[in-house]
Tab-separated table of C-alpha atoms in Angstrom:
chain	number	residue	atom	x	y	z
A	1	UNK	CA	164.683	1.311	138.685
A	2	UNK	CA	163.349	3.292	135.711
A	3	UNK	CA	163.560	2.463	132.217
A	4	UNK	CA	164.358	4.232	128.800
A	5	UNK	CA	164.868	1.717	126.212
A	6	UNK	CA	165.795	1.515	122.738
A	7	UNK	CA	162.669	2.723	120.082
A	8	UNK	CA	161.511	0.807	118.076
A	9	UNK	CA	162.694	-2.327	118.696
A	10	UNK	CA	165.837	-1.029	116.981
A	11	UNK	CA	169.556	-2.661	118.960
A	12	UNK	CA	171.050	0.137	121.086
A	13	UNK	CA	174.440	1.587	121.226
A	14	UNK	CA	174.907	-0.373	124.927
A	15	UNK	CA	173.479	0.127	127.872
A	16	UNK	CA	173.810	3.098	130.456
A	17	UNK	CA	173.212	2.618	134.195
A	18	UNK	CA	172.648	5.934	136.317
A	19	UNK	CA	173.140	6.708	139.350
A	20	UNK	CA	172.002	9.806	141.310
A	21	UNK	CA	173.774	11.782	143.945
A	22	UNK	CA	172.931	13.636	147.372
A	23	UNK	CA	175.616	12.571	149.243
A	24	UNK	CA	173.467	9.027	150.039
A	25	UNK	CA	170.432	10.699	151.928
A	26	UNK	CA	166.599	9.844	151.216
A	27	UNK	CA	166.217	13.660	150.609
A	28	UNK	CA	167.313	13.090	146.805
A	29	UNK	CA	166.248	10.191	144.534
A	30	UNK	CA	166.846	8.592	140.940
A	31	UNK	CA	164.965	11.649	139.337
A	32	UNK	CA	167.899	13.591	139.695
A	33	UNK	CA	169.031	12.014	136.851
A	34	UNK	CA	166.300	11.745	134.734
A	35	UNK	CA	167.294	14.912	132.123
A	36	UNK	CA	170.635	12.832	131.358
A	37	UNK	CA	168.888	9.189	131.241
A	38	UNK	CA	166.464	10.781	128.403
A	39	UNK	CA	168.703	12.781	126.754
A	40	UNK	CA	171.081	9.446	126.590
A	41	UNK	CA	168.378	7.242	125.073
A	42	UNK	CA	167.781	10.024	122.297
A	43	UNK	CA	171.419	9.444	121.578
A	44	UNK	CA	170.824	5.653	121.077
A	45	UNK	CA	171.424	3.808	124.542
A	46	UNK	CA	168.897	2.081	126.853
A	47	UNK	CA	169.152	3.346	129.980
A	48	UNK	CA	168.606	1.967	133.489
A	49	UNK	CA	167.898	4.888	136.071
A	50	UNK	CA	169.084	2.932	139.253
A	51	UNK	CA	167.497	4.080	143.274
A	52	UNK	CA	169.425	2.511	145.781
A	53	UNK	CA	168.962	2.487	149.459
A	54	UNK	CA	170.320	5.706	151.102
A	55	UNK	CA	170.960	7.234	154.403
A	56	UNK	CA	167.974	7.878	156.886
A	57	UNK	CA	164.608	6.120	156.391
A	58	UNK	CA	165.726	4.136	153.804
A	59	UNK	CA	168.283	2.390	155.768
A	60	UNK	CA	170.886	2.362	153.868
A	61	UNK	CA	174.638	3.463	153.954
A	62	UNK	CA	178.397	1.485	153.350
A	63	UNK	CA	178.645	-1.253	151.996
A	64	UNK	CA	174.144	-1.773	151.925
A	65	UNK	CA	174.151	1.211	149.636
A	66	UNK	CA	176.829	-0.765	147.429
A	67	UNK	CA	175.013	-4.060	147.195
A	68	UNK	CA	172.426	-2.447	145.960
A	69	UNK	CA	174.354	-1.089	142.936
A	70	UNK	CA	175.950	-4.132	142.879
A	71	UNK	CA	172.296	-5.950	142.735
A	72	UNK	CA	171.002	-3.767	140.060
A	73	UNK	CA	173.503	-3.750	137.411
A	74	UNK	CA	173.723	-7.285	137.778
A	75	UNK	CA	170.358	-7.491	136.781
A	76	UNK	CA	170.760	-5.327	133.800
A	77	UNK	CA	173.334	-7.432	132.583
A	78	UNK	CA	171.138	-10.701	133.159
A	79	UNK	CA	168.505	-8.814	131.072
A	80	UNK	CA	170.643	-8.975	128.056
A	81	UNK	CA	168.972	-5.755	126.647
A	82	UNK	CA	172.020	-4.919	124.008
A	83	UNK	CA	173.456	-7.086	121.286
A	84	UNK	CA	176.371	-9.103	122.336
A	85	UNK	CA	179.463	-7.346	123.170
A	86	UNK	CA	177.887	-4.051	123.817
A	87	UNK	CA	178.809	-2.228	127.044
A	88	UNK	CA	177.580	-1.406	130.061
A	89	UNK	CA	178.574	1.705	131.210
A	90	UNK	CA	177.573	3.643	134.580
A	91	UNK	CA	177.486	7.232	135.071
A	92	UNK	CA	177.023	8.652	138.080
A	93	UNK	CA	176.794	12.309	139.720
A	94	UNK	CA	178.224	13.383	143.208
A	95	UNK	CA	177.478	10.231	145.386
A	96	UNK	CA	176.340	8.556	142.029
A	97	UNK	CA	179.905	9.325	140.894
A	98	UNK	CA	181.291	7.758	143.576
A	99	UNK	CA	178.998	4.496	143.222
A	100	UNK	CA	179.560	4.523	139.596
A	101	UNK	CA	183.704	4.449	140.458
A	102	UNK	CA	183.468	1.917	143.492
A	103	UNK	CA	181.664	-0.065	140.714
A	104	UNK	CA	184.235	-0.089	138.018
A	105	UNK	CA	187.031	-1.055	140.646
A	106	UNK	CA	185.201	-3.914	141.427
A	107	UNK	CA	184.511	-5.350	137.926
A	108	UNK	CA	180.592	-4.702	137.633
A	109	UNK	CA	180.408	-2.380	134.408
A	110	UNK	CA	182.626	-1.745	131.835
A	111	UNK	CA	183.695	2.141	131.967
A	112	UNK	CA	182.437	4.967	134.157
A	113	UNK	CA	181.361	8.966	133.712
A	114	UNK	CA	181.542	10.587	136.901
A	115	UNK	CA	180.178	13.471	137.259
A	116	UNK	CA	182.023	15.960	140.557
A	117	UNK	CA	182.399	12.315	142.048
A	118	UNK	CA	183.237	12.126	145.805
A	119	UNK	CA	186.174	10.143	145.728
A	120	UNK	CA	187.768	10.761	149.403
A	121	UNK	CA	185.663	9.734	151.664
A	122	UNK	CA	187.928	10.591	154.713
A	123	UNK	CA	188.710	13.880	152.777
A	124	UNK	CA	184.942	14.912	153.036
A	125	UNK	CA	185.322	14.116	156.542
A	126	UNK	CA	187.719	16.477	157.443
A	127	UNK	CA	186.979	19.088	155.466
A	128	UNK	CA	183.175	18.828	156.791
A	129	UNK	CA	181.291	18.974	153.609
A	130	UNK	CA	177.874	18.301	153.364
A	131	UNK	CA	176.981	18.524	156.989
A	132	UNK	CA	179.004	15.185	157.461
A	133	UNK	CA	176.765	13.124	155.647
A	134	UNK	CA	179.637	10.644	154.688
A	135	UNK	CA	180.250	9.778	158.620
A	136	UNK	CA	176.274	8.907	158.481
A	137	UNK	CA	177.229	7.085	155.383
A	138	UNK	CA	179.903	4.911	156.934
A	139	UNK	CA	178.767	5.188	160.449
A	140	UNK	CA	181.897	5.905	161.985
A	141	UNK	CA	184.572	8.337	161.900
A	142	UNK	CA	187.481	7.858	159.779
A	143	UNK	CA	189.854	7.480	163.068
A	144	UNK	CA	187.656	4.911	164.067
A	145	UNK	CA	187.728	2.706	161.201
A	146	UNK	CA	190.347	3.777	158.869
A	147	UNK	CA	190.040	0.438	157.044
A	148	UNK	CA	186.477	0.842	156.219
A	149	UNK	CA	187.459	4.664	154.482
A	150	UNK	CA	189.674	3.134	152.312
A	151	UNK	CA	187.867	-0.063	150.971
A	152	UNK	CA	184.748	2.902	150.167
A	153	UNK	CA	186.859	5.542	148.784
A	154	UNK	CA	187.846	4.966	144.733
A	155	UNK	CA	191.266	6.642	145.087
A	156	UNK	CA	191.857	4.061	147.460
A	157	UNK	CA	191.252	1.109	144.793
A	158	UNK	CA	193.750	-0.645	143.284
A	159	UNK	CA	194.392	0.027	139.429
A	160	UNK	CA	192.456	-1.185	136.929
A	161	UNK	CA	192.141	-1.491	132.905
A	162	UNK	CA	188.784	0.352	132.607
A	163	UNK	CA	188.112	3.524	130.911
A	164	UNK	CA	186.637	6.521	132.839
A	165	UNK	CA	185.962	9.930	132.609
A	166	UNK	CA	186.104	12.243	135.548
A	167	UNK	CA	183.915	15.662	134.767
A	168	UNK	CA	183.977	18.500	137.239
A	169	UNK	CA	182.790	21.777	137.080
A	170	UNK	CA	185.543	24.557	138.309
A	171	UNK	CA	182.370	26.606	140.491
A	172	UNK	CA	181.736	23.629	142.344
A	173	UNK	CA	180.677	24.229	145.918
A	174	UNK	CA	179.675	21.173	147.027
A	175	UNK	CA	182.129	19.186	146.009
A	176	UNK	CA	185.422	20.848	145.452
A	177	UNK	CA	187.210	20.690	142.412
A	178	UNK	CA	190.463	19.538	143.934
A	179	UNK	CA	189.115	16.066	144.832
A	180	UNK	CA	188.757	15.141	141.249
A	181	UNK	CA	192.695	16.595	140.711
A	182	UNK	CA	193.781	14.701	143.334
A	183	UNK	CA	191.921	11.686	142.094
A	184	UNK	CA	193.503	12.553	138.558
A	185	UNK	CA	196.516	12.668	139.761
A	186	UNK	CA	196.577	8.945	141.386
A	187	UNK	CA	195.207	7.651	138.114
A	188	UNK	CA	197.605	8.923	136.039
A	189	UNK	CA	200.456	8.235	138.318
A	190	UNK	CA	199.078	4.495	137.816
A	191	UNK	CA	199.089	4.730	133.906
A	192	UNK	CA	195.444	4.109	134.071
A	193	UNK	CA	192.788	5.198	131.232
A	194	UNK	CA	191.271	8.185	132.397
A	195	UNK	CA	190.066	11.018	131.107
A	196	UNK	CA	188.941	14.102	132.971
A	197	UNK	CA	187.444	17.156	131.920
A	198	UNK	CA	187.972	20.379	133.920
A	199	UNK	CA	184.602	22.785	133.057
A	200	UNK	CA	184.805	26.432	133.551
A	201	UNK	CA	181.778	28.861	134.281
A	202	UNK	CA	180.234	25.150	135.739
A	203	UNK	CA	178.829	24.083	139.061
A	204	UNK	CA	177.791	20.985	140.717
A	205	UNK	CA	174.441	20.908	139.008
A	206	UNK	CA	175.150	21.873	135.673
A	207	UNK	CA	177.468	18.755	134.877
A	208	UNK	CA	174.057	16.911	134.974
A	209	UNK	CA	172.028	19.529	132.692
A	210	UNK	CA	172.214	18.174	128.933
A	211	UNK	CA	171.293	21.796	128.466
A	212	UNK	CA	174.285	23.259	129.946
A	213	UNK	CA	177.284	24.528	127.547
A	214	UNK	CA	179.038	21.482	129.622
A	215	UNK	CA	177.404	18.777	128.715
A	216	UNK	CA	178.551	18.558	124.761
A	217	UNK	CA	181.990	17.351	125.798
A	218	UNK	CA	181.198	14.371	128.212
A	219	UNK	CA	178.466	13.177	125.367
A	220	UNK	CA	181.537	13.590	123.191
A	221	UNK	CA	183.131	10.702	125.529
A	222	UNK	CA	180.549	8.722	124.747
A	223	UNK	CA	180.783	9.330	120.969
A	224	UNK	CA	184.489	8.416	120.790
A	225	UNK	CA	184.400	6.200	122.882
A	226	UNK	CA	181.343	3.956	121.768
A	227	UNK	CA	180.815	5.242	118.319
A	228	UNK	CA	177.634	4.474	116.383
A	229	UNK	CA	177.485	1.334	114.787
């Protein structure tokens, strides 16, 4: 875990966990993130850049992967490192998304930015994306343990209270756009608070470039959302 506190000694806006993607292989790491978690604390928040065990050397995969997410924001939280009342809120891209999600349906954080967030798990499956790097994640095929799909997948979880906002770029090829519509679609159906922004001329990448014409509308989340004190 990497660090970008508050300056100064000054009280931040809340804290921001991150979470990287690569569809959970030790090819990518937490550095993927690293223009959004300083871009972020310019903005006002401390930010926790979070690695987590991932598929192939590291070991890792469903639900190891999970604890580990589940490990690290709890140790954010224990660190106290906003005022009291201030949120902690994940945002996560791709398999980060998807962390970020399975994190606010079990309780852990207070609202979630995903960023073209796997969401189906046995969708990815069957649709082979990614070289099926989600049955290496699971380590079974959906047939076998259909159970195990659904308790991973967040349009699987029950509904919740907590805010989100889904962000997916419309020239996505890695993860299609449709997942996030479909996921949409359950939310809503389910009166939950969601938000989603659809982002034209925008792939997988550029959701997580604070450079990107993009990026102004999820910090505008953010903004509304958790306005400056």
């Amino acid at each position: 875990m990497t660090w970008w506190r508050a300056a100064g000694g000054s009280s931040p806006r809340g804290v921001v966990i991150a979470l990287h993607g690569g569809w959970w292989r030790d090819r990518h790491d937490l550095h993927l993130m690293d223009p959004v978690c300083a871009h972020l604390h310019r903005s006002g928040w401390t930010v926790a850049n979070v690695e987590y065990r991932r598929t192939g050397d590291d070991f890792g995969g469903w639900p190891v992967t999970m604890s580990d997410v589940a490990d690290a924001i709890a140790a954010v939280r224990a660190a106290e490192l906003g005022p009291d009342g201030s949120p902690t809120i994940a945002i996560g891209h791709s398999a980060g998304g998807h962390l970020a999600l399975m994190s606010l349906s079990r309780g852990l954080i207070d609202s979630a930015v995903a960023l073209a967030p796997i969401t189906d798990l046995a969708r990815c499956v069957r649709e082979e994306l990614a070289a099926n790097a989600t049955v290496l994640f699971m380590g079974s095929e959906p047939d076998t343990d259909p159970q195990a799909y659904l308790d991973a997948s967040p349009i699987s979880q029950a509904p919740n209270s907590r805010r989100r906002l889904i962000v997916h770029g419309c020239q996505d090829d890695r993860v299609p756009i449709e997942h996030s519509r479909n996921y949409i679609r359950v939310a809503m159906s389910d009166n939950e608070p969601v938000s989603y922004l659809e982002m034209i001329n925008t792939d997988h990448f550029d959701v997580i470039d604070p450079e990107h014409a993009s990026w102004p509308a999820t910090e505008a989340w953010f903004d509304i959302q958790y306005p400056q004190p």
